[in-house]
Amino acid sequence: MTDFNAMTEKLVACDTEGLQAMVRTALDEGAAAQDILNQGLIAGMDIVGEKMESGDMFIPEVLMAAQAMGGCVEILKPLLGDDEAGGGLNVIIGTVKGDLHDIGKNLVSMMMESAGMIVHDLGVDIGPETFVAEIKNKNARLVCLSALLTTTMPAMKQTVDAIVEAGLRQEVKILVGGAPVTQSFADEIGADGFAADAGSASKLAKQLAA
Ligand code: B1M
């Protein structure tokens, strides 16, 4: 039986090697990759977030925890796939301007790729004009915007507005997500959809593009 609490503790301790060993052991013991991700790694990052907020963890340590998580996501990657075909859907994804968080965005990207979509990951701190240019360059049918900060949520609206102003709104569906984002915010800014996690983002992407 996998001890997910021990896993969260290793993540909070930024013990990359110990954490990766624990993830491999859990897989060998038959734990599901999705459970390791949710109950071990994401739960650990939530504790990191609380410690960051209370001043018990500082940015360099938070970055180390993020790197430790990233290494484990690489181990889990082949096992997190979604077997429903994504039909070669052309997708653009990025974290919006001013925001450097990318772990959640990378998970969304990974789930979409493993569902057969062609994902163009623009990275972090992406301005509206870059999203607009890349929709044209990549002939994208779906644009995915991620934001982790309440202060960068307005950049999502600016991106939607820029897509409208560029005359591309009818060409693409827009999907938004990230911890502070809600369905009502998505409705308010005129996005086509909101997803709370990477798995549902991939499923919704297929529905939106159908
Ligand atoms: Co930042 N940070 N951070 N941080 N950070 C948060 C988000 C925070 C909640 C921590 C806290 O105070 N409790 C807080 C935001 C508060 C707020 O706005 N309400 C915060 C802050 C304040 C900051 C800084 C301002 C701190 C500072 O400098 N004083 C600064 C901002 C930098 C910037 O972006 N300009 C900052 C910096 C950083 C680091 C660089 C150190 C690091 C990021 C490293 C990296 O990403 N490479 C970091 C981290 C790691 C966090 C926490 C601890 C963890 C985030 C994470 O990766 N979670 C975070 C606290 C927390 O979230 N509990 C925090 C795991 C990940 C899998 O979850 O990203 O939510 P998440 O993704 C989920 C869903 O949201 C969803 O799917 C994923 C799960 O399947 N999802 C989508 C995400 N994008 C989606 C898109 C979709 C659909 C679903 O469709 C398109």
mmCIF file of C-alpha atoms and ligand atoms in Angstrom:
data_model
loop_
_atom_site.group_PDB
_atom_site.id
_atom_site.type_symbol
_atom_site.label_atom_id
_atom_site.label_comp_id
_atom_site.label_asym_id
_atom_site.label_seq_id
_atom_site.Cartn_x
_atom_site.Cartn_y
_atom_site.Cartn_z
ATOM 1 C CA MET A 1 0.000 0.000 0.000
ATOM 2 C CA THR A 2 1.558 3.291 -1.094
ATOM 3 C CA ASP A 3 2.177 5.886 1.589
ATOM 4 C CA PHE A 4 1.188 9.076 -0.225
ATOM 5 C CA ASN A 5 1.880 11.175 2.882
ATOM 6 C CA ALA A 6 5.513 10.056 2.799
ATOM 7 C CA MET A 7 5.586 11.124 -0.840
ATOM 8 C CA THR A 8 4.236 14.606 -0.065
ATOM 9 C CA GLU A 9 6.840 14.902 2.716
ATOM 10 C CA LYS A 10 9.667 14.023 0.308
ATOM 11 C CA LEU A 11 8.388 16.657 -2.136
ATOM 12 C CA VAL A 12 8.165 19.315 0.567
ATOM 13 C CA ALA A 13 11.722 18.342 1.623
ATOM 14 C CA CYS A 14 12.812 18.877 -2.028
ATOM 15 C CA ASP A 15 14.414 15.422 -1.976
ATOM 16 C CA THR A 16 14.397 14.778 -5.736
ATOM 17 C CA GLU A 17 16.217 11.446 -5.672
ATOM 18 C CA GLY A 18 14.237 10.096 -2.732
ATOM 19 C CA LEU A 19 10.984 11.205 -4.332
ATOM 20 C CA GLN A 20 11.782 9.608 -7.675
ATOM 21 C CA ALA A 21 12.730 6.358 -5.936
ATOM 22 C CA MET A 22 9.448 6.461 -4.031
ATOM 23 C CA VAL A 23 7.450 7.039 -7.231
ATOM 24 C CA ARG A 24 9.174 4.088 -8.929
ATOM 25 C CA THR A 25 8.512 1.852 -5.924
ATOM 26 C CA ALA A 26 4.864 2.908 -5.854
ATOM 27 C CA LEU A 27 4.513 2.005 -9.543
ATOM 28 C CA ASP A 28 6.200 -1.351 -8.937
ATOM 29 C CA GLU A 29 3.723 -1.956 -6.114
ATOM 30 C CA GLY A 30 0.859 -1.322 -8.526
ATOM 31 C CA ALA A 31 -0.185 2.228 -7.586
ATOM 32 C CA ALA A 32 -1.980 4.080 -10.391
ATOM 33 C CA ALA A 33 -0.008 6.918 -12.009
ATOM 34 C CA GLN A 34 -3.000 9.251 -11.638
ATOM 35 C CA ASP A 35 -3.160 8.558 -7.874
ATOM 36 C CA ILE A 36 0.563 9.198 -7.501
ATOM 37 C CA LEU A 37 0.125 12.487 -9.340
ATOM 38 C CA ASN A 38 -2.938 13.661 -7.407
ATOM 39 C CA GLN A 39 -2.454 12.228 -3.921
ATOM 40 C CA GLY A 40 1.338 12.387 -3.790
ATOM 41 C CA LEU A 41 2.699 15.137 -6.029
ATOM 42 C CA ILE A 42 -0.109 17.711 -6.430
ATOM 43 C CA ALA A 43 -1.022 17.312 -2.735
ATOM 44 C CA GLY A 44 2.648 17.972 -1.936
ATOM 45 C CA MET A 45 2.697 21.105 -4.082
ATOM 46 C CA ASP A 46 -0.381 22.356 -2.227
ATOM 47 C CA ILE A 47 1.567 22.074 1.038
ATOM 48 C CA VAL A 48 4.504 23.853 -0.614
ATOM 49 C CA GLY A 49 2.060 26.633 -1.589
ATOM 50 C CA GLU A 50 0.821 26.946 2.003
ATOM 51 C CA LYS A 51 4.384 27.075 3.322
ATOM 52 C CA MET A 52 5.267 29.679 0.706
ATOM 53 C CA GLU A 53 2.315 31.811 1.754
ATOM 54 C CA SER A 54 3.194 31.570 5.457
ATOM 55 C CA GLY A 55 6.854 32.369 4.820
ATOM 56 C CA ASP A 56 8.059 28.901 5.840
ATOM 57 C CA MET A 57 9.423 28.198 2.349
ATOM 58 C CA PHE A 58 11.215 30.622 0.049
ATOM 59 C CA ILE A 59 11.328 30.887 -3.740
ATOM 60 C CA PRO A 60 14.560 28.870 -4.245
ATOM 61 C CA GLU A 61 13.101 25.993 -2.207
ATOM 62 C CA VAL A 62 9.791 26.228 -4.043
ATOM 63 C CA LEU A 63 11.709 26.001 -7.327
ATOM 64 C CA MET A 64 13.548 22.910 -6.052
ATOM 65 C CA ALA A 65 10.228 21.309 -5.128
ATOM 66 C CA ALA A 66 8.889 22.216 -8.600
ATOM 67 C CA GLN A 67 11.940 20.565 -10.202
ATOM 68 C CA ALA A 68 11.490 17.471 -8.054
ATOM 69 C CA MET A 69 7.883 17.271 -9.179
ATOM 70 C CA GLY A 70 8.881 17.801 -12.830
ATOM 71 C CA GLY A 71 11.287 14.844 -12.651
ATOM 72 C CA CYS A 72 8.524 12.616 -11.317
ATOM 73 C CA VAL A 73 6.056 13.791 -13.956
ATOM 74 C CA GLU A 74 8.601 12.603 -16.570
ATOM 75 C CA ILE A 75 8.504 9.134 -14.967
ATOM 76 C CA LEU A 76 4.698 9.116 -14.952
ATOM 77 C CA LYS A 77 4.285 10.640 -18.423
ATOM 78 C CA PRO A 78 4.009 7.400 -20.443
ATOM 79 C CA LEU A 79 1.423 6.106 -17.959
ATOM 80 C CA LEU A 80 -0.873 9.103 -17.816
ATOM 81 C CA GLY A 81 -2.108 8.889 -21.400
ATOM 82 C CA ASP A 82 -5.698 9.088 -22.437
ATOM 83 C CA ASP A 83 -6.557 6.493 -25.021
ATOM 84 C CA GLU A 84 -9.354 8.376 -26.774
ATOM 85 C CA ALA A 85 -7.975 9.649 -30.077
ATOM 86 C CA GLY A 86 -7.512 13.411 -30.361
ATOM 87 C CA GLY A 87 -7.671 13.289 -34.160
ATOM 88 C CA GLY A 88 -4.563 15.410 -34.867
ATOM 89 C CA LEU A 89 -6.226 18.542 -33.485
ATOM 90 C CA ASN A 90 -3.863 21.523 -33.742
ATOM 91 C CA VAL A 91 -3.538 23.142 -30.315
ATOM 92 C CA ILE A 92 -1.651 26.146 -28.959
ATOM 93 C CA ILE A 93 -0.978 26.349 -25.238
ATOM 94 C CA GLY A 94 0.802 28.851 -23.032
ATOM 95 C CA THR A 95 0.871 30.500 -19.632
ATOM 96 C CA VAL A 96 -0.338 34.076 -19.989
ATOM 97 C CA LYS A 97 1.699 37.259 -19.760
ATOM 98 C CA GLY A 98 3.298 37.982 -16.397
ATOM 99 C CA ASP A 99 2.924 34.410 -15.164
ATOM 100 C CA LEU A 100 5.845 31.963 -14.873
ATOM 101 C CA HIS A 101 4.036 28.905 -13.503
ATOM 102 C CA ASP A 102 4.243 25.995 -15.916
ATOM 103 C CA ILE A 103 3.810 22.670 -14.115
ATOM 104 C CA GLY A 104 0.025 22.529 -14.565
ATOM 105 C CA LYS A 105 0.272 23.824 -18.135
ATOM 106 C CA ASN A 106 2.862 21.130 -18.915
ATOM 107 C CA LEU A 107 0.522 18.468 -17.531
ATOM 108 C CA VAL A 108 -2.327 19.731 -19.712
ATOM 109 C CA SER A 109 -0.009 19.758 -22.715
ATOM 110 C CA MET A 110 1.175 16.230 -21.947
ATOM 111 C CA MET A 111 -2.376 14.859 -21.588
ATOM 112 C CA MET A 112 -3.385 16.457 -24.878
ATOM 113 C CA GLU A 113 -0.341 15.084 -26.698
ATOM 114 C CA SER A 114 -0.955 11.616 -25.366
ATOM 115 C CA ALA A 115 -4.528 11.918 -26.634
ATOM 116 C CA GLY A 116 -3.179 12.451 -30.157
ATOM 117 C CA MET A 117 -3.383 16.239 -30.409
ATOM 118 C CA ILE A 118 -0.600 18.273 -32.028
ATOM 119 C CA VAL A 119 0.370 20.611 -29.205
ATOM 120 C CA HIS A 120 2.449 23.734 -29.761
ATOM 121 C CA ASP A 121 3.609 24.778 -26.295
ATOM 122 C CA LEU A 122 4.585 28.459 -26.356
ATOM 123 C CA GLY A 123 5.908 28.411 -22.774
ATOM 124 C CA VAL A 124 5.334 30.966 -20.038
ATOM 125 C CA ASP A 125 4.795 34.749 -19.902
ATOM 126 C CA ILE A 126 3.148 34.783 -23.318
ATOM 127 C CA GLY A 127 1.596 38.034 -24.469
ATOM 128 C CA PRO A 128 -1.680 38.319 -26.412
ATOM 129 C CA GLU A 129 0.127 39.318 -29.622
ATOM 130 C CA THR A 130 2.183 36.095 -29.554
ATOM 131 C CA PHE A 131 -0.933 33.964 -29.096
ATOM 132 C CA VAL A 132 -2.536 35.767 -32.063
ATOM 133 C CA ALA A 133 0.572 35.336 -34.259
ATOM 134 C CA GLU A 134 0.867 31.649 -33.375
ATOM 135 C CA ILE A 135 -2.800 30.934 -34.101
ATOM 136 C CA LYS A 136 -2.090 32.151 -37.638
ATOM 137 C CA ASN A 137 1.316 30.434 -37.955
ATOM 138 C CA LYS A 138 0.138 27.087 -36.676
ATOM 139 C CA ASN A 139 -3.391 27.257 -38.091
ATOM 140 C CA ALA A 140 -4.610 26.302 -34.616
ATOM 141 C CA ARG A 141 -8.196 25.292 -33.857
ATOM 142 C CA LEU A 142 -7.832 25.443 -30.089
ATOM 143 C CA VAL A 143 -6.016 27.925 -27.837
ATOM 144 C CA CYS A 144 -5.321 26.966 -24.218
ATOM 145 C CA LEU A 145 -4.503 29.644 -21.655
ATOM 146 C CA SER A 146 -3.125 28.861 -18.210
ATOM 147 C CA ALA A 147 -2.833 31.271 -15.246
ATOM 148 C CA LEU A 148 -1.882 30.575 -11.623
ATOM 149 C CA LEU A 149 -1.998 34.084 -10.234
ATOM 150 C CA THR A 150 -5.043 36.222 -9.571
ATOM 151 C CA THR A 151 -2.950 39.122 -10.878
ATOM 152 C CA THR A 152 -2.471 37.472 -14.274
ATOM 153 C CA MET A 153 -6.096 36.454 -14.817
ATOM 154 C CA PRO A 154 -6.768 39.804 -16.558
ATOM 155 C CA ALA A 155 -4.140 38.793 -19.136
ATOM 156 C CA MET A 156 -6.488 35.965 -20.104
ATOM 157 C CA LYS A 157 -9.195 38.488 -20.952
ATOM 158 C CA GLN A 158 -6.655 40.623 -22.851
ATOM 159 C CA THR A 159 -5.697 37.541 -24.867
ATOM 160 C CA VAL A 160 -9.321 36.705 -25.669
ATOM 161 C CA ASP A 161 -9.902 40.342 -26.678
ATOM 162 C CA ALA A 162 -6.802 40.328 -28.903
ATOM 163 C CA ILE A 163 -8.052 37.174 -30.653
ATOM 164 C CA VAL A 164 -11.412 38.880 -31.265
ATOM 165 C CA GLU A 165 -9.729 42.080 -32.532
ATOM 166 C CA ALA A 166 -7.547 40.064 -34.906
ATOM 167 C CA GLY A 167 -10.725 38.627 -36.472
ATOM 168 C CA LEU A 168 -9.792 35.083 -35.438
ATOM 169 C CA ARG A 169 -12.515 34.376 -32.877
ATOM 170 C CA GLN A 170 -14.579 32.241 -35.250
ATOM 171 C CA GLU A 171 -11.494 30.201 -36.197
ATOM 172 C CA VAL A 172 -10.548 28.976 -32.717
ATOM 173 C CA LYS A 173 -12.040 27.674 -29.521
ATOM 174 C CA ILE A 174 -10.540 29.047 -26.322
ATOM 175 C CA LEU A 175 -10.001 26.915 -23.214
ATOM 176 C CA VAL A 176 -8.822 28.406 -19.912
ATOM 177 C CA GLY A 177 -7.621 26.914 -16.634
ATOM 178 C CA GLY A 178 -5.315 27.188 -13.645
ATOM 179 C CA ALA A 179 -5.897 27.211 -9.888
ATOM 180 C CA PRO A 180 -7.647 30.631 -9.517
ATOM 181 C CA VAL A 181 -9.701 30.283 -12.718
ATOM 182 C CA THR A 182 -13.382 29.309 -12.537
ATOM 183 C CA GLN A 183 -16.176 28.519 -14.950
ATOM 184 C CA SER A 184 -17.833 31.867 -14.206
ATOM 185 C CA PHE A 185 -14.579 33.698 -14.973
ATOM 186 C CA ALA A 186 -14.315 31.769 -18.245
ATOM 187 C CA ASP A 187 -17.877 32.816 -19.113
ATOM 188 C CA GLU A 188 -17.190 36.413 -18.125
ATOM 189 C CA ILE A 189 -14.171 36.769 -20.441
ATOM 190 C CA GLY A 190 -15.843 34.971 -23.349
ATOM 191 C CA ALA A 191 -13.816 31.755 -23.348
ATOM 192 C CA ASP A 192 -15.443 28.602 -24.737
ATOM 193 C CA GLY A 193 -14.512 26.375 -21.836
ATOM 194 C CA PHE A 194 -12.890 25.921 -18.441
ATOM 195 C CA ALA A 195 -11.256 22.802 -17.060
ATOM 196 C CA ALA A 196 -10.147 22.248 -13.481
ATOM 197 C CA ASP A 197 -7.464 19.672 -14.226
ATOM 198 C CA ALA A 198 -5.335 18.284 -17.018
ATOM 199 C CA GLY A 199 -7.471 15.204 -17.676
ATOM 200 C CA SER A 200 -10.691 17.168 -18.052
ATOM 201 C CA ALA A 201 -8.883 19.786 -20.172
ATOM 202 C CA SER A 202 -7.932 17.097 -22.665
ATOM 203 C CA LYS A 203 -11.476 15.686 -22.742
ATOM 204 C CA LEU A 204 -13.052 19.125 -23.122
ATOM 205 C CA ALA A 205 -10.582 20.018 -25.898
ATOM 206 C CA LYS A 206 -11.892 17.128 -27.965
ATOM 207 C CA GLN A 207 -15.506 18.101 -27.308
ATOM 208 C CA LEU A 208 -14.916 21.740 -28.197
ATOM 209 C CA ALA A 209 -13.171 20.887 -31.435
ATOM 210 C CA ALA A 210 -15.691 18.221 -32.494
HETATM 211 CO CO1 B1M B 1 3.882 30.527 -7.166
HETATM 212 N N1 B1M B 1 2.173 31.065 -6.401
HETATM 213 N N2 B1M B 1 4.455 32.414 -7.208
HETATM 214 N N3 B1M B 1 5.589 29.824 -7.751
HETATM 215 N N4 B1M B 1 3.232 28.815 -6.706
HETATM 216 C C1 B1M B 1 1.163 30.005 -6.214
HETATM 217 C C2 B1M B 1 0.281 29.885 -7.448
HETATM 218 C C3 B1M B 1 0.380 30.550 -4.914
HETATM 219 C C4 B1M B 1 -1.062 30.047 -4.838
HETATM 220 C C5 B1M B 1 1.204 30.172 -3.655
HETATM 221 C C6 B1M B 1 0.598 30.703 -2.386
HETATM 222 O O1 B1M B 1 0.827 31.833 -2.055
HETATM 223 N N5 B1M B 1 -0.183 29.901 -1.711
HETATM 224 C C7 B1M B 1 0.504 32.107 -5.110
HETATM 225 C C8 B1M B 1 -0.602 32.762 -5.938
HETATM 226 C C9 B1M B 1 -1.569 33.557 -5.102
HETATM 227 C C10 B1M B 1 -2.625 34.160 -5.953
HETATM 228 O O2 B1M B 1 -2.402 34.774 -6.944
HETATM 229 N N6 B1M B 1 -3.849 33.959 -5.518
HETATM 230 C C11 B1M B 1 1.853 32.206 -5.798
HETATM 231 C C12 B1M B 1 2.663 33.384 -5.810
HETATM 232 C C13 B1M B 1 2.153 34.548 -4.980
HETATM 233 C C14 B1M B 1 3.866 33.479 -6.533
HETATM 234 C C15 B1M B 1 4.803 34.680 -6.632
HETATM 235 C C16 B1M B 1 4.111 36.032 -6.841
HETATM 236 C C17 B1M B 1 5.694 34.659 -5.371
HETATM 237 C C18 B1M B 1 6.662 35.812 -5.252
HETATM 238 O O3 B1M B 1 7.498 36.014 -6.077
HETATM 239 N N7 B1M B 1 6.485 36.540 -4.199
HETATM 240 C C19 B1M B 1 5.692 34.305 -7.850
HETATM 241 C C20 B1M B 1 5.079 34.803 -9.171
HETATM 242 C C21 B1M B 1 6.010 34.560 -10.335
HETATM 243 C C22 B1M B 1 5.292 34.812 -11.641
HETATM 244 O O4 B1M B 1 4.630 33.924 -12.113
HETATM 245 N N8 B1M B 1 5.414 36.005 -12.165
HETATM 246 C C23 B1M B 1 5.618 32.813 -7.795
HETATM 247 C C24 B1M B 1 6.646 31.992 -8.242
HETATM 248 C C25 B1M B 1 6.626 30.594 -8.193
HETATM 249 C C26 B1M B 1 7.835 29.731 -8.584
HETATM 250 C C27 B1M B 1 8.559 30.232 -9.836
HETATM 251 C C28 B1M B 1 8.784 29.695 -7.424
HETATM 252 C C29 B1M B 1 7.153 28.323 -8.723
HETATM 253 C C30 B1M B 1 6.723 27.973 -10.187
HETATM 254 C C31 B1M B 1 7.681 27.012 -10.848
HETATM 255 C C32 B1M B 1 7.107 26.493 -12.132
HETATM 256 O O5 B1M B 1 5.923 26.461 -12.395
HETATM 257 N N9 B1M B 1 8.012 26.038 -12.967
HETATM 258 C C33 B1M B 1 5.873 28.500 -7.919
HETATM 259 C C34 B1M B 1 5.062 27.418 -7.467
HETATM 260 C C35 B1M B 1 5.632 26.029 -7.667
HETATM 261 C C36 B1M B 1 3.805 27.612 -6.847
HETATM 262 C C37 B1M B 1 2.881 26.569 -6.168
HETATM 263 C C38 B1M B 1 3.527 26.232 -4.832
HETATM 264 C C39 B1M B 1 2.620 25.300 -6.939
HETATM 265 C C40 B1M B 1 2.039 25.480 -8.349
HETATM 266 C C41 B1M B 1 2.013 24.136 -9.043
HETATM 267 O O6 B1M B 1 2.871 23.850 -9.858
HETATM 268 N N10 B1M B 1 1.058 23.263 -8.631
HETATM 269 C C42 B1M B 1 1.529 27.391 -6.031
HETATM 270 C C43 B1M B 1 0.672 26.941 -4.875
HETATM 271 C C44 B1M B 1 -0.374 25.945 -5.309
HETATM 272 O O7 B1M B 1 -0.773 25.881 -6.456
HETATM 273 N N11 B1M B 1 -0.870 25.197 -4.393
HETATM 274 C C45 B1M B 1 1.983 28.773 -6.176
HETATM 275 C C46 B1M B 1 0.951 21.906 -9.185
HETATM 276 C C47 B1M B 1 0.222 21.931 -10.540
HETATM 277 C C48 B1M B 1 0.045 20.540 -11.088
HETATM 278 O O8 B1M B 1 -1.063 22.490 -10.318
HETATM 279 O O9 B1M B 1 -0.566 24.531 -11.732
HETATM 280 O O10 B1M B 1 -2.717 24.345 -10.370
HETATM 281 P P1 B1M B 1 -1.653 23.703 -11.161
HETATM 282 O O11 B1M B 1 -2.312 22.972 -12.409
HETATM 283 C C49 B1M B 1 -3.477 22.174 -12.261
HETATM 284 C C50 B1M B 1 -4.784 22.934 -12.515
HETATM 285 O O12 B1M B 1 -4.733 24.270 -12.102
HETATM 286 C C51 B1M B 1 -5.033 22.708 -13.978
HETATM 287 O O13 B1M B 1 -4.433 21.441 -14.268
HETATM 288 C C52 B1M B 1 -3.414 21.116 -13.332
HETATM 289 C C53 B1M B 1 -3.716 19.799 -12.636
HETATM 290 O O14 B1M B 1 -4.027 18.781 -13.479
HETATM 291 N N12 B1M B 1 -4.568 23.659 -14.971
HETATM 292 C C54 B1M B 1 -5.262 23.824 -16.132
HETATM 293 C C55 B1M B 1 -3.485 24.455 -15.012
HETATM 294 N N13 B1M B 1 -3.453 25.146 -16.169
HETATM 295 C C56 B1M B 1 -4.533 24.751 -16.877
HETATM 296 C C57 B1M B 1 -4.974 25.125 -18.160
HETATM 297 C C58 B1M B 1 -6.160 24.532 -18.645
HETATM 298 C C59 B1M B 1 -6.882 23.638 -17.864
HETATM 299 C C60 B1M B 1 -6.445 23.249 -16.612
HETATM 300 O O15 B1M B 1 -6.668 24.800 -19.849
HETATM 301 C C61 B1M B 1 -5.975 25.608 -20.722
#
